[in-house]
Amino acid sequence: MLIRPERNLPQSLDDLLGPGLARRLDRLDILSRKVFSGHLPGERRSKRRGESVEFDDYRDYTPGDDLRRLDWNAFARFDRFFIKLFRAEEDLGLHILLDCSASMLAGGGEEPSKLLFAHRLAMALAYVGLVNQNRVSLATFGHAEADPLHRLAPLRGRPQTVRVADFLLASIHAAETAPSPPEVDTKGRVAFERAMRAFALSRVGSGVVILLTDALLPAGLESGLSSLVAGGGVDASLVQVLAPSEIAPERATQAGLVGDLRLTDAETGRGVEVTISPAVIKQYKRRLDTHIERVQRAAAARDIGHLLVS
């Protein structure tokens, strides 16, 4: 992969999600392919108050919830805030997982890095969920720290857009300024599995799960995806983010990536000396196609949707 420094990092919500795009996103909503809690496919929670008075269940309070739904008796008993749910409601959650490992820095220059592209996509998805009063949570993984996940607790409502943007901006800057991995670092596979397992254990309620990653793992993809959907109750999709120069390396050769070179693996720090030629480019493309097909099969085997974006 070709790594270039990202020169202009986003600094504000407008850099991640411009007002023009936000207006277009206002017309969209999050739908699930699956049936949750006895609801019909595609059936959504009513946004109108008072449509049903048949009590169904409780859930933890999420910032942005209607305070009139707080159960004060439950608070007095458990010293925690709970929201009442009614039979006519479907409390659909949107959970967004973002890969921030070193390989996501590929790109840059004239094209945005995979990291920046994925964060902008996450901002757009979160915005759609928030304006439609869904519970939206985010988590990033692939950091150098021991904690497998960096989380943003569930939020609801358009005013929470700023908090999501702050979380994503901090994530971008942390990943872009992280030190390069030592040459002996081979923890990428373990980190992915741990992150997916940690997410499955911390997830509350059913909902839509969107995993944004390049899926460039030496191993552990299948076990990680199995952990992601463990326990059921989720409609999961893997959005595989690749840089244009990864899909069409001719772009890189036009930029000077040709001849005898030493390339460094962004994940492990290991280097390899290669001679870039048309034959090598052709072989690379075959291997990339094989990798993408492997990711598609691994996702399909676990009823996870797959989408390749660049």
mmCIF file with all atom_site columns, N, CA and C in Angstrom, residues 88-119:
data_model
loop_
_atom_site.group_PDB
_atom_site.id
_atom_site.type_symbol
_atom_site.label_atom_id
_atom_site.label_alt_id
_atom_site.label_comp_id
_atom_site.label_asym_id
_atom_site.label_entity_id
_atom_site.label_seq_id
_atom_site.pdbx_PDB_ins_code
_atom_site.Cartn_x
_atom_site.Cartn_y
_atom_site.Cartn_z
_atom_site.occupancy
_atom_site.B_iso_or_equiv
_atom_site.pdbx_formal_charge
_atom_site.auth_seq_id
_atom_site.auth_comp_id
_atom_site.auth_asym_id
_atom_site.auth_atom_id
_atom_site.pdbx_PDB_model_num
ATOM 1  N N  . ALA A 1 88  ? -45.680 -0.195 21.063 1.00 0.00 ? 88  ALA A N  1
ATOM 2  C CA . ALA A 1 88  ? -45.697 0.336  19.694 1.00 0.00 ? 88  ALA A CA 1
ATOM 3  C C  . ALA A 1 88  ? -44.336 0.839  19.246 1.00 0.00 ? 88  ALA A C  1
ATOM 4  N N  . GLU A 1 89  ? -43.360 0.823  20.156 1.00 0.00 ? 89  GLU A N  1
ATOM 5  C CA . GLU A 1 89  ? -42.060 1.390  19.844 1.00 0.00 ? 89  GLU A CA 1
ATOM 6  C C  . GLU A 1 89  ? -41.046 0.312  19.468 1.00 0.00 ? 89  GLU A C  1
ATOM 7  N N  . GLU A 1 90  ? -40.217 0.625  18.524 1.00 0.00 ? 90  GLU A N  1
ATOM 8  C CA . GLU A 1 90  ? -39.052 -0.187 18.195 1.00 0.00 ? 90  GLU A CA 1
ATOM 9  C C  . GLU A 1 90  ? -37.818 0.656  18.479 1.00 0.00 ? 90  GLU A C  1
ATOM 10 N N  . ASP A 1 91  ? -37.059 0.273  19.506 1.00 0.00 ? 91  ASP A N  1
ATOM 11 C CA . ASP A 1 91  ? -35.889 1.060  19.887 1.00 0.00 ? 91  ASP A CA 1
ATOM 12 C C  . ASP A 1 91  ? -34.681 0.535  19.116 1.00 0.00 ? 91  ASP A C  1
ATOM 13 N N  . LEU A 1 92  ? -34.547 0.980  17.882 1.00 0.00 ? 92  LEU A N  1
ATOM 14 C CA . LEU A 1 92  ? -33.489 0.485  17.001 1.00 0.00 ? 92  LEU A CA 1
ATOM 15 C C  . LEU A 1 92  ? -32.196 1.253  17.241 1.00 0.00 ? 92  LEU A C  1
ATOM 16 N N  . GLY A 1 93  ? -31.126 0.521  17.476 1.00 0.00 ? 93  GLY A N  1
ATOM 17 C CA . GLY A 1 93  ? -29.827 1.143  17.678 1.00 0.00 ? 93  GLY A CA 1
ATOM 18 C C  . GLY A 1 93  ? -28.986 1.086  16.414 1.00 0.00 ? 93  GLY A C  1
ATOM 19 N N  . LEU A 1 94  ? -28.108 2.064  16.263 1.00 0.00 ? 94  LEU A N  1
ATOM 20 C CA . LEU A 1 94  ? -27.125 2.083  15.179 1.00 0.00 ? 94  LEU A CA 1
ATOM 21 C C  . LEU A 1 94  ? -25.749 2.084  15.823 1.00 0.00 ? 94  LEU A C  1
ATOM 22 N N  . HIS A 1 95  ? -24.990 1.031  15.592 1.00 0.00 ? 95  HIS A N  1
ATOM 23 C CA . HIS A 1 95  ? -23.658 0.881  16.181 1.00 0.00 ? 95  HIS A CA 1
ATOM 24 C C  . HIS A 1 95  ? -22.628 0.942  15.055 1.00 0.00 ? 95  HIS A C  1
ATOM 25 N N  . ILE A 1 96  ? -21.695 1.883  15.144 1.00 0.00 ? 96  ILE A N  1
ATOM 26 C CA . ILE A 1 96  ? -20.692 2.080  14.099 1.00 0.00 ? 96  ILE A CA 1
ATOM 27 C C  . ILE A 1 96  ? -19.317 1.753  14.669 1.00 0.00 ? 96  ILE A C  1
ATOM 28 N N  . LEU A 1 97  ? -18.611 0.833  14.014 1.00 0.00 ? 97  LEU A N  1
ATOM 29 C CA . LEU A 1 97  ? -17.271 0.425  14.420 1.00 0.00 ? 97  LEU A CA 1
ATOM 30 C C  . LEU A 1 97  ? -16.269 0.878  13.370 1.00 0.00 ? 97  LEU A C  1
ATOM 31 N N  . LEU A 1 98  ? -15.207 1.549  13.819 1.00 0.00 ? 98  LEU A N  1
ATOM 32 C CA . LEU A 1 98  ? -14.232 2.159  12.913 1.00 0.00 ? 98  LEU A CA 1
ATOM 33 C C  . LEU A 1 98  ? -12.835 1.575  13.124 1.00 0.00 ? 98  LEU A C  1
ATOM 34 N N  . ASP A 1 99  ? -12.250 1.080  12.055 1.00 0.00 ? 99  ASP A N  1
ATOM 35 C CA . ASP A 1 99  ? -10.875 0.584  12.079 1.00 0.00 ? 99  ASP A CA 1
ATOM 36 C C  . ASP A 1 99  ? -9.909  1.770  12.003 1.00 0.00 ? 99  ASP A C  1
ATOM 37 N N  . CYS A 1 100 ? -9.043  1.899  13.018 1.00 0.00 ? 100 CYS A N  1
ATOM 38 C CA . CYS A 1 100 ? -8.048  2.980  13.041 1.00 0.00 ? 100 CYS A CA 1
ATOM 39 C C  . CYS A 1 100 ? -6.627  2.422  13.038 1.00 0.00 ? 100 CYS A C  1
ATOM 40 N N  . SER A 1 101 ? -6.455  1.211  12.531 1.00 0.00 ? 101 SER A N  1
ATOM 41 C CA . SER A 1 101 ? -5.123  0.619  12.477 1.00 0.00 ? 101 SER A CA 1
ATOM 42 C C  . SER A 1 101 ? -4.268  1.322  11.428 1.00 0.00 ? 101 SER A C  1
ATOM 43 N N  . ALA A 1 102 ? -2.975  1.035  11.456 1.00 0.00 ? 102 ALA A N  1
ATOM 44 C CA . ALA A 1 102 ? -2.027  1.783  10.625 1.00 0.00 ? 102 ALA A CA 1
ATOM 45 C C  . ALA A 1 102 ? -2.307  1.654  9.132  1.00 0.00 ? 102 ALA A C  1
ATOM 46 N N  . SER A 1 103 ? -2.834  0.512  8.701  1.00 0.00 ? 103 SER A N  1
ATOM 47 C CA . SER A 1 103 ? -3.081  0.343  7.266  1.00 0.00 ? 103 SER A CA 1
ATOM 48 C C  . SER A 1 103 ? -4.151  1.288  6.746  1.00 0.00 ? 103 SER A C  1
ATOM 49 N N  . MET A 1 104 ? -4.998  1.818  7.634  1.00 0.00 ? 104 MET A N  1
ATOM 50 C CA . MET A 1 104 ? -6.047  2.747  7.213  1.00 0.00 ? 104 MET A CA 1
ATOM 51 C C  . MET A 1 104 ? -5.472  4.105  6.813  1.00 0.00 ? 104 MET A C  1
ATOM 52 N N  . LEU A 1 105 ? -4.192  4.339  7.071  1.00 0.00 ? 105 LEU A N  1
ATOM 53 C CA . LEU A 1 105 ? -3.571  5.603  6.671  1.00 0.00 ? 105 LEU A CA 1
ATOM 54 C C  . LEU A 1 105 ? -3.198  5.632  5.195  1.00 0.00 ? 105 LEU A C  1
ATOM 55 N N  . ALA A 1 106 ? -3.368  4.516  4.506  1.00 0.00 ? 106 ALA A N  1
ATOM 56 C CA . ALA A 1 106 ? -3.046  4.483  3.080  1.00 0.00 ? 106 ALA A CA 1
ATOM 57 C C  . ALA A 1 106 ? -3.888  5.494  2.324  1.00 0.00 ? 106 ALA A C  1
ATOM 58 N N  . GLY A 1 107 ? -3.282  6.085  1.309  1.00 0.00 ? 107 GLY A N  1
ATOM 59 C CA . GLY A 1 107 ? -3.946  7.140  0.553  1.00 0.00 ? 107 GLY A CA 1
ATOM 60 C C  . GLY A 1 107 ? -3.251  8.455  0.839  1.00 0.00 ? 107 GLY A C  1
ATOM 61 N N  . GLY A 1 108 ? -4.018  9.506  0.900  1.00 0.00 ? 108 GLY A N  1
ATOM 62 C CA . GLY A 1 108 ? -3.444  10.815 1.144  1.00 0.00 ? 108 GLY A CA 1
ATOM 63 C C  . GLY A 1 108 ? -3.043  11.487 -0.153 1.00 0.00 ? 108 GLY A C  1
ATOM 64 N N  . GLY A 1 109 ? -2.414  12.634 -0.049 1.00 0.00 ? 109 GLY A N  1
ATOM 65 C CA . GLY A 1 109 ? -2.063  13.393 -1.240 1.00 0.00 ? 109 GLY A CA 1
ATOM 66 C C  . GLY A 1 109 ? -3.318  13.921 -1.913 1.00 0.00 ? 109 GLY A C  1
ATOM 67 N N  . GLU A 1 110 ? -3.528  13.544 -3.172 1.00 0.00 ? 110 GLU A N  1
ATOM 68 C CA . GLU A 1 110 ? -4.699  14.009 -3.901 1.00 0.00 ? 110 GLU A CA 1
ATOM 69 C C  . GLU A 1 110 ? -5.966  13.266 -3.493 1.00 0.00 ? 110 GLU A C  1
ATOM 70 N N  . GLU A 1 111 ? -5.832  12.079 -2.929 1.00 0.00 ? 111 GLU A N  1
ATOM 71 C CA . GLU A 1 111 ? -6.995  11.316 -2.481 1.00 0.00 ? 111 GLU A CA 1
ATOM 72 C C  . GLU A 1 111 ? -6.992  11.251 -0.959 1.00 0.00 ? 111 GLU A C  1
ATOM 73 N N  . PRO A 1 112 ? -8.163  11.271 -0.314 1.00 0.00 ? 112 PRO A N  1
ATOM 74 C CA . PRO A 1 112 ? -8.184  11.177 1.146  1.00 0.00 ? 112 PRO A CA 1
ATOM 75 C C  . PRO A 1 112 ? -7.704  9.807  1.595  1.00 0.00 ? 112 PRO A C  1
ATOM 76 N N  . SER A 1 113 ? -7.097  9.743  2.760  1.00 0.00 ? 113 SER A N  1
ATOM 77 C CA . SER A 1 113 ? -6.709  8.445  3.293  1.00 0.00 ? 113 SER A CA 1
ATOM 78 C C  . SER A 1 113 ? -7.961  7.626  3.578  1.00 0.00 ? 113 SER A C  1
ATOM 79 N N  . LYS A 1 114 ? -7.771  6.313  3.684  1.00 0.00 ? 114 LYS A N  1
ATOM 80 C CA . LYS A 1 114 ? -8.896  5.451  4.048  1.00 0.00 ? 114 LYS A CA 1
ATOM 81 C C  . LYS A 1 114 ? -9.451  5.858  5.404  1.00 0.00 ? 114 LYS A C  1
ATOM 82 N N  . LEU A 1 115 ? -8.565  6.249  6.297  1.00 0.00 ? 115 LEU A N  1
ATOM 83 C CA . LEU A 1 115 ? -8.981  6.669  7.632  1.00 0.00 ? 115 LEU A CA 1
ATOM 84 C C  . LEU A 1 115 ? -9.934  7.854  7.562  1.00 0.00 ? 115 LEU A C  1
ATOM 85 N N  . LEU A 1 116 ? -9.558  8.881  6.813  1.00 0.00 ? 116 LEU A N  1
ATOM 86 C CA . LEU A 1 116 ? -10.396 10.073 6.705  1.00 0.00 ? 116 LEU A CA 1
ATOM 87 C C  . LEU A 1 116 ? -11.709 9.755  5.991  1.00 0.00 ? 116 LEU A C  1
ATOM 88 N N  . PHE A 1 117 ? -11.635 8.976  4.924  1.00 0.00 ? 117 PHE A N  1
ATOM 89 C CA . PHE A 1 117 ? -12.847 8.591  4.192  1.00 0.00 ? 117 PHE A CA 1
ATOM 90 C C  . PHE A 1 117 ? -13.812 7.848  5.113  1.00 0.00 ? 117 PHE A C  1
ATOM 91 N N  . ALA A 1 118 ? -13.288 6.892  5.892  1.00 0.00 ? 118 ALA A N  1
ATOM 92 C CA . ALA A 1 118 ? -14.133 6.101  6.784  1.00 0.00 ? 118 ALA A CA 1
ATOM 93 C C  . ALA A 1 118 ? -14.754 6.963  7.876  1.00 0.00 ? 118 ALA A C  1
ATOM 94 N N  . HIS A 1 119 ? -13.994 7.920  8.401  1.00 0.00 ? 119 HIS A N  1
ATOM 95 C CA . HIS A 1 119 ? -14.535 8.786  9.447  1.00 0.00 ? 119 HIS A CA 1
ATOM 96 C C  . HIS A 1 119 ? -15.622 9.710  8.892  1.00 0.00 ? 119 HIS A C  1
#
